[in-house]
């Protein structure tokens, strides 16, 4: 396995930038998640790493090898990168086993058969070796696709939205099973998603993109606890926001003060407060609009001076019609506008 990195990579389509000087690293044997809304450049990054397209500027490296520069693009077949892309579906006319065996054509028959069964076993589908794709569920097809990508011992694998289009229970199961396989096989993985929960659950590192730019690259905990911008804070979970001014080192909001000593005094600032960072207690300062079950929590809508925020409170605490609130500094951020 090898690390994969992009250094100052740009790529434009018909003069419009899809990626603007993006740098990132997928460390060896770790999972890097690319998180961003539709059109932010995630698939473009995958195609550049796979060697399906050329870079306009910068370089792509796999381990120590430079595989893309503006003047040279190593062919996709020579990169030894495994892919699980939605548009790289299983070959419909081949069985699950034959799909996995497809990339092992250089091996002798016996070794190829043995490897195929070993990989199908690894994803829990040895007993389905003779089934055709249409006889498998969506989740099973994805597991075969993962086995097919990993069997030829690639230097890294690319997973493009591998769990989308599956129902939520199956999705979580497949996500966990895939992650276990990737961790056991110490596979360098780059994983595209627009789902924050998937990214936080699966990744060792997060790369958060917007409109072709890298907003932040960090371990999930760091990105969650120390977001570099309002956009990153919002990308990783529900937030409440407010625009105010820095006065005496804080931004005053209708729900309380947020520390902002790192910003210029008097400057405009955007505040982000995570729903779970709002603690509620008996009081009269803030109106409770409604309380709804939300897993282990209640989702509480609060109103203060015309502003409505959402808080996550421990389930079934008794709330009156009004409360007082306290903002936990660990989940309250102020950013320069
Ligand atoms: P994402 O995967 O995050 O949805 P993409 O990498 O597909 O984003 O796209 C990034 C930007 O590049 C978008 O504005 C998209 O319209 C544009 N783009 C991507 N591929 C092409 C292409 N082959 N031709 C023209 N524009 C493209």
JSON list of C-alpha atoms in Angstrom, two decimals, residues 177-313:
[
{"chain": "A", "resi": 177, "resn": "UNK", "atom": "CA", "xyz": [-18.35, -4.09, 7.02]},
{"chain": "A", "resi": 178, "resn": "UNK", "atom": "CA", "xyz": [-16.46, -2.14, 4.37]},
{"chain": "A", "resi": 179, "resn": "UNK", "atom": "CA", "xyz": [-14.51, -0.25, 6.97]},
{"chain": "A", "resi": 180, "resn": "UNK", "atom": "CA", "xyz": [-13.56, -3.47, 8.75]},
{"chain": "A", "resi": 181, "resn": "UNK", "atom": "CA", "xyz": [-12.30, -4.98, 5.49]},
{"chain": "A", "resi": 182, "resn": "UNK", "atom": "CA", "xyz": [-10.29, -1.86, 4.65]},
{"chain": "A", "resi": 183, "resn": "UNK", "atom": "CA", "xyz": [-8.76, -1.70, 8.12]},
{"chain": "A", "resi": 184, "resn": "UNK", "atom": "CA", "xyz": [-7.92, -5.43, 8.18]},
{"chain": "A", "resi": 185, "resn": "UNK", "atom": "CA", "xyz": [-6.26, -5.22, 4.79]},
{"chain": "A", "resi": 186, "resn": "UNK", "atom": "CA", "xyz": [-4.52, -1.93, 5.66]},
{"chain": "A", "resi": 187, "resn": "UNK", "atom": "CA", "xyz": [-5.78, -0.39, 2.47]},
{"chain": "A", "resi": 188, "resn": "UNK", "atom": "CA", "xyz": [-5.06, 3.24, 1.64]},
{"chain": "A", "resi": 189, "resn": "UNK", "atom": "CA", "xyz": [-8.55, 4.50, 0.86]},
{"chain": "A", "resi": 190, "resn": "UNK", "atom": "CA", "xyz": [-10.02, 7.68, -0.56]},
{"chain": "A", "resi": 191, "resn": "UNK", "atom": "CA", "xyz": [-13.70, 7.83, 0.02]},
{"chain": "A", "resi": 192, "resn": "UNK", "atom": "CA", "xyz": [-16.09, 10.37, -1.50]},
{"chain": "A", "resi": 193, "resn": "UNK", "atom": "CA", "xyz": [-19.26, 11.33, 0.30]},
{"chain": "A", "resi": 194, "resn": "UNK", "atom": "CA", "xyz": [-21.61, 14.26, 0.77]},
{"chain": "A", "resi": 195, "resn": "UNK", "atom": "CA", "xyz": [-22.81, 12.75, 4.05]},
{"chain": "A", "resi": 196, "resn": "UNK", "atom": "CA", "xyz": [-21.14, 14.17, 7.18]},
{"chain": "A", "resi": 197, "resn": "UNK", "atom": "CA", "xyz": [-22.07, 11.17, 9.31]},
{"chain": "A", "resi": 198, "resn": "UNK", "atom": "CA", "xyz": [-20.47, 8.73, 6.85]},
{"chain": "A", "resi": 199, "resn": "UNK", "atom": "CA", "xyz": [-17.32, 10.86, 6.79]},
{"chain": "A", "resi": 200, "resn": "UNK", "atom": "CA", "xyz": [-17.10, 11.18, 10.58]},
{"chain": "A", "resi": 201, "resn": "UNK", "atom": "CA", "xyz": [-17.78, 7.46, 11.09]},
{"chain": "A", "resi": 202, "resn": "UNK", "atom": "CA", "xyz": [-15.41, 6.11, 8.47]},
{"chain": "A", "resi": 203, "resn": "UNK", "atom": "CA", "xyz": [-12.47, 8.47, 8.02]},
{"chain": "A", "resi": 204, "resn": "UNK", "atom": "CA", "xyz": [-9.08, 8.77, 9.69]},
{"chain": "A", "resi": 205, "resn": "UNK", "atom": "CA", "xyz": [-8.74, 12.12, 7.93]},
{"chain": "A", "resi": 206, "resn": "UNK", "atom": "CA", "xyz": [-11.26, 14.51, 6.42]},
{"chain": "A", "resi": 207, "resn": "UNK", "atom": "CA", "xyz": [-10.77, 16.81, 3.45]},
{"chain": "A", "resi": 208, "resn": "UNK", "atom": "CA", "xyz": [-13.63, 19.30, 3.25]},
{"chain": "A", "resi": 209, "resn": "UNK", "atom": "CA", "xyz": [-14.18, 20.93, -0.13]},
{"chain": "A", "resi": 210, "resn": "UNK", "atom": "CA", "xyz": [-16.31, 23.73, -1.45]},
{"chain": "A", "resi": 211, "resn": "UNK", "atom": "CA", "xyz": [-16.45, 25.01, -5.03]},
{"chain": "A", "resi": 212, "resn": "UNK", "atom": "CA", "xyz": [-13.14, 23.41, -5.98]},
{"chain": "A", "resi": 213, "resn": "UNK", "atom": "CA", "xyz": [-11.21, 24.66, -2.96]},
{"chain": "A", "resi": 214, "resn": "UNK", "atom": "CA", "xyz": [-9.93, 22.81, 0.10]},
{"chain": "A", "resi": 215, "resn": "UNK", "atom": "CA", "xyz": [-11.47, 24.36, 3.20]},
{"chain": "A", "resi": 216, "resn": "UNK", "atom": "CA", "xyz": [-9.79, 22.14, 5.79]},
{"chain": "A", "resi": 217, "resn": "UNK", "atom": "CA", "xyz": [-7.89, 18.85, 5.94]},
{"chain": "A", "resi": 218, "resn": "UNK", "atom": "CA", "xyz": [-7.67, 17.33, 9.41]},
{"chain": "A", "resi": 219, "resn": "UNK", "atom": "CA", "xyz": [-8.60, 14.32, 11.55]},
{"chain": "A", "resi": 220, "resn": "UNK", "atom": "CA", "xyz": [-12.40, 14.22, 12.12]},
{"chain": "A", "resi": 221, "resn": "UNK", "atom": "CA", "xyz": [-12.18, 15.22, 15.79]},
{"chain": "A", "resi": 222, "resn": "UNK", "atom": "CA", "xyz": [-10.03, 18.23, 15.01]},
{"chain": "A", "resi": 223, "resn": "UNK", "atom": "CA", "xyz": [-12.27, 19.40, 12.15]},
{"chain": "A", "resi": 224, "resn": "UNK", "atom": "CA", "xyz": [-15.32, 18.99, 14.38]},
{"chain": "A", "resi": 225, "resn": "UNK", "atom": "CA", "xyz": [-13.83, 20.72, 17.43]},
{"chain": "A", "resi": 226, "resn": "UNK", "atom": "CA", "xyz": [-11.78, 23.35, 15.63]},
{"chain": "A", "resi": 227, "resn": "UNK", "atom": "CA", "xyz": [-13.49, 24.10, 12.32]},
{"chain": "A", "resi": 228, "resn": "UNK", "atom": "CA", "xyz": [-11.51, 26.50, 10.13]},
{"chain": "A", "resi": 229, "resn": "UNK", "atom": "CA", "xyz": [-14.62, 28.31, 8.89]},
{"chain": "A", "resi": 230, "resn": "UNK", "atom": "CA", "xyz": [-18.36, 28.65, 9.29]},
{"chain": "A", "resi": 231, "resn": "UNK", "atom": "CA", "xyz": [-18.73, 26.42, 6.27]},
{"chain": "A", "resi": 232, "resn": "UNK", "atom": "CA", "xyz": [-16.68, 23.60, 7.82]},
{"chain": "A", "resi": 233, "resn": "UNK", "atom": "CA", "xyz": [-18.62, 23.89, 11.09]},
{"chain": "A", "resi": 234, "resn": "UNK", "atom": "CA", "xyz": [-21.90, 23.60, 9.17]},
{"chain": "A", "resi": 235, "resn": "UNK", "atom": "CA", "xyz": [-20.62, 20.75, 6.97]},
{"chain": "A", "resi": 236, "resn": "UNK", "atom": "CA", "xyz": [-20.04, 18.45, 9.97]},
{"chain": "A", "resi": 237, "resn": "UNK", "atom": "CA", "xyz": [-23.35, 18.80, 11.81]},
{"chain": "A", "resi": 238, "resn": "UNK", "atom": "CA", "xyz": [-26.29, 21.07, 12.50]},
{"chain": "A", "resi": 239, "resn": "UNK", "atom": "CA", "xyz": [-25.30, 24.50, 13.76]},
{"chain": "A", "resi": 240, "resn": "UNK", "atom": "CA", "xyz": [-27.04, 27.69, 14.82]},
{"chain": "A", "resi": 241, "resn": "UNK", "atom": "CA", "xyz": [-25.58, 30.83, 13.32]},
{"chain": "A", "resi": 242, "resn": "UNK", "atom": "CA", "xyz": [-25.61, 34.54, 13.97]},
{"chain": "A", "resi": 243, "resn": "UNK", "atom": "CA", "xyz": [-23.76, 37.55, 12.60]},
{"chain": "A", "resi": 244, "resn": "UNK", "atom": "CA", "xyz": [-22.58, 40.16, 15.07]},
{"chain": "A", "resi": 245, "resn": "UNK", "atom": "CA", "xyz": [-19.63, 42.34, 16.06]},
{"chain": "A", "resi": 246, "resn": "UNK", "atom": "CA", "xyz": [-16.62, 41.63, 18.27]},
{"chain": "A", "resi": 247, "resn": "UNK", "atom": "CA", "xyz": [-16.93, 43.73, 21.43]},
{"chain": "A", "resi": 248, "resn": "UNK", "atom": "CA", "xyz": [-14.58, 43.27, 24.40]},
{"chain": "A", "resi": 249, "resn": "UNK", "atom": "CA", "xyz": [-13.37, 40.01, 22.89]},
{"chain": "A", "resi": 250, "resn": "UNK", "atom": "CA", "xyz": [-16.81, 38.40, 22.51]},
{"chain": "A", "resi": 251, "resn": "UNK", "atom": "CA", "xyz": [-19.73, 38.37, 20.10]},
{"chain": "A", "resi": 252, "resn": "UNK", "atom": "CA", "xyz": [-22.99, 38.91, 21.95]},
{"chain": "A", "resi": 253, "resn": "UNK", "atom": "CA", "xyz": [-25.88, 36.81, 20.66]},
{"chain": "A", "resi": 254, "resn": "UNK", "atom": "CA", "xyz": [-29.47, 36.68, 21.95]},
{"chain": "A", "resi": 255, "resn": "UNK", "atom": "CA", "xyz": [-28.51, 33.33, 23.54]},
{"chain": "A", "resi": 256, "resn": "UNK", "atom": "CA", "xyz": [-25.23, 34.39, 25.15]},
{"chain": "A", "resi": 257, "resn": "UNK", "atom": "CA", "xyz": [-21.66, 35.41, 24.41]},
{"chain": "A", "resi": 258, "resn": "UNK", "atom": "CA", "xyz": [-19.23, 33.58, 22.16]},
{"chain": "A", "resi": 259, "resn": "UNK", "atom": "CA", "xyz": [-15.47, 34.05, 22.67]},
{"chain": "A", "resi": 260, "resn": "UNK", "atom": "CA", "xyz": [-13.86, 35.98, 19.81]},
{"chain": "A", "resi": 261, "resn": "UNK", "atom": "CA", "xyz": [-10.61, 37.36, 21.25]},
{"chain": "A", "resi": 262, "resn": "UNK", "atom": "CA", "xyz": [-8.76, 35.94, 18.20]},
{"chain": "A", "resi": 263, "resn": "UNK", "atom": "CA", "xyz": [-10.67, 38.39, 15.95]},
{"chain": "A", "resi": 264, "resn": "UNK", "atom": "CA", "xyz": [-10.16, 42.15, 15.56]},
{"chain": "A", "resi": 265, "resn": "UNK", "atom": "CA", "xyz": [-12.08, 44.28, 18.03]},
{"chain": "A", "resi": 266, "resn": "UNK", "atom": "CA", "xyz": [-15.10, 45.87, 16.36]},
{"chain": "A", "resi": 267, "resn": "UNK", "atom": "CA", "xyz": [-14.96, 43.54, 13.32]},
{"chain": "A", "resi": 268, "resn": "UNK", "atom": "CA", "xyz": [-18.01, 41.75, 11.95]},
{"chain": "A", "resi": 269, "resn": "UNK", "atom": "CA", "xyz": [-18.05, 38.06, 12.84]},
{"chain": "A", "resi": 270, "resn": "UNK", "atom": "CA", "xyz": [-20.08, 34.93, 12.07]},
{"chain": "A", "resi": 271, "resn": "UNK", "atom": "CA", "xyz": [-20.89, 32.77, 15.03]},
{"chain": "A", "resi": 272, "resn": "UNK", "atom": "CA", "xyz": [-21.66, 29.03, 14.86]},
{"chain": "A", "resi": 273, "resn": "UNK", "atom": "CA", "xyz": [-23.05, 27.16, 17.87]},
{"chain": "A", "resi": 274, "resn": "UNK", "atom": "CA", "xyz": [-23.59, 23.41, 17.73]},
{"chain": "A", "resi": 275, "resn": "UNK", "atom": "CA", "xyz": [-27.01, 22.23, 18.85]},
{"chain": "A", "resi": 276, "resn": "UNK", "atom": "CA", "xyz": [-25.46, 20.01, 21.54]},
{"chain": "A", "resi": 277, "resn": "UNK", "atom": "CA", "xyz": [-23.43, 22.93, 22.92]},
{"chain": "A", "resi": 278, "resn": "UNK", "atom": "CA", "xyz": [-26.53, 24.67, 24.32]},
{"chain": "A", "resi": 279, "resn": "UNK", "atom": "CA", "xyz": [-27.22, 23.62, 27.91]},
{"chain": "A", "resi": 280, "resn": "UNK", "atom": "CA", "xyz": [-30.71, 24.32, 29.29]},
{"chain": "A", "resi": 281, "resn": "UNK", "atom": "CA", "xyz": [-31.79, 24.91, 32.88]},
{"chain": "A", "resi": 282, "resn": "UNK", "atom": "CA", "xyz": [-34.79, 26.35, 34.67]},
{"chain": "A", "resi": 283, "resn": "UNK", "atom": "CA", "xyz": [-35.10, 30.07, 34.06]},
{"chain": "A", "resi": 284, "resn": "UNK", "atom": "CA", "xyz": [-36.97, 32.84, 32.30]},
{"chain": "A", "resi": 285, "resn": "UNK", "atom": "CA", "xyz": [-34.65, 34.24, 29.63]},
{"chain": "A", "resi": 286, "resn": "UNK", "atom": "CA", "xyz": [-35.51, 32.09, 26.60]},
{"chain": "A", "resi": 287, "resn": "UNK", "atom": "CA", "xyz": [-38.83, 30.80, 25.26]},
{"chain": "A", "resi": 288, "resn": "UNK", "atom": "CA", "xyz": [-39.24, 27.06, 24.46]},
{"chain": "A", "resi": 289, "resn": "UNK", "atom": "CA", "xyz": [-41.18, 26.77, 21.18]},
{"chain": "A", "resi": 290, "resn": "UNK", "atom": "CA", "xyz": [-41.32, 22.97, 20.97]},
{"chain": "A", "resi": 291, "resn": "UNK", "atom": "CA", "xyz": [-39.64, 19.75, 22.02]},
{"chain": "A", "resi": 292, "resn": "UNK", "atom": "CA", "xyz": [-39.32, 16.70, 19.73]},
{"chain": "A", "resi": 293, "resn": "UNK", "atom": "CA", "xyz": [-37.71, 13.29, 20.23]},
{"chain": "A", "resi": 294, "resn": "UNK", "atom": "CA", "xyz": [-34.36, 12.94, 18.46]},
{"chain": "A", "resi": 295, "resn": "UNK", "atom": "CA", "xyz": [-32.72, 9.62, 19.35]},
{"chain": "A", "resi": 296, "resn": "UNK", "atom": "CA", "xyz": [-31.11, 9.83, 22.78]},
{"chain": "A", "resi": 297, "resn": "UNK", "atom": "CA", "xyz": [-31.88, 13.56, 22.83]},
{"chain": "A", "resi": 298, "resn": "UNK", "atom": "CA", "xyz": [-34.77, 15.92, 22.51]},
{"chain": "A", "resi": 299, "resn": "UNK", "atom": "CA", "xyz": [-34.54, 18.55, 19.80]},
{"chain": "A", "resi": 300, "resn": "UNK", "atom": "CA", "xyz": [-35.68, 21.79, 21.40]},
{"chain": "A", "resi": 301, "resn": "UNK", "atom": "CA", "xyz": [-36.53, 24.92, 19.44]},
{"chain": "A", "resi": 302, "resn": "UNK", "atom": "CA", "xyz": [-35.76, 28.07, 21.37]},
{"chain": "A", "resi": 303, "resn": "UNK", "atom": "CA", "xyz": [-36.61, 31.71, 20.77]},
{"chain": "A", "resi": 304, "resn": "UNK", "atom": "CA", "xyz": [-34.82, 34.73, 22.13]},
{"chain": "A", "resi": 305, "resn": "UNK", "atom": "CA", "xyz": [-35.28, 38.31, 20.90]},
{"chain": "A", "resi": 306, "resn": "UNK", "atom": "CA", "xyz": [-36.78, 37.09, 17.64]},
{"chain": "A", "resi": 307, "resn": "UNK", "atom": "CA", "xyz": [-33.97, 34.60, 16.87]},
{"chain": "A", "resi": 308, "resn": "UNK", "atom": "CA", "xyz": [-34.79, 30.88, 16.73]},
{"chain": "A", "resi": 309, "resn": "UNK", "atom": "CA", "xyz": [-32.08, 28.30, 17.53]},
{"chain": "A", "resi": 310, "resn": "UNK", "atom": "CA", "xyz": [-32.14, 24.54, 18.02]},
{"chain": "A", "resi": 311, "resn": "UNK", "atom": "CA", "xyz": [-30.67, 22.75, 21.01]},
{"chain": "A", "resi": 312, "resn": "UNK", "atom": "CA", "xyz": [-30.15, 19.05, 21.72]},
{"chain": "A", "resi": 313, "resn": "UNK", "atom": "CA", "xyz": [-31.04, 18.32, 25.32]}
]
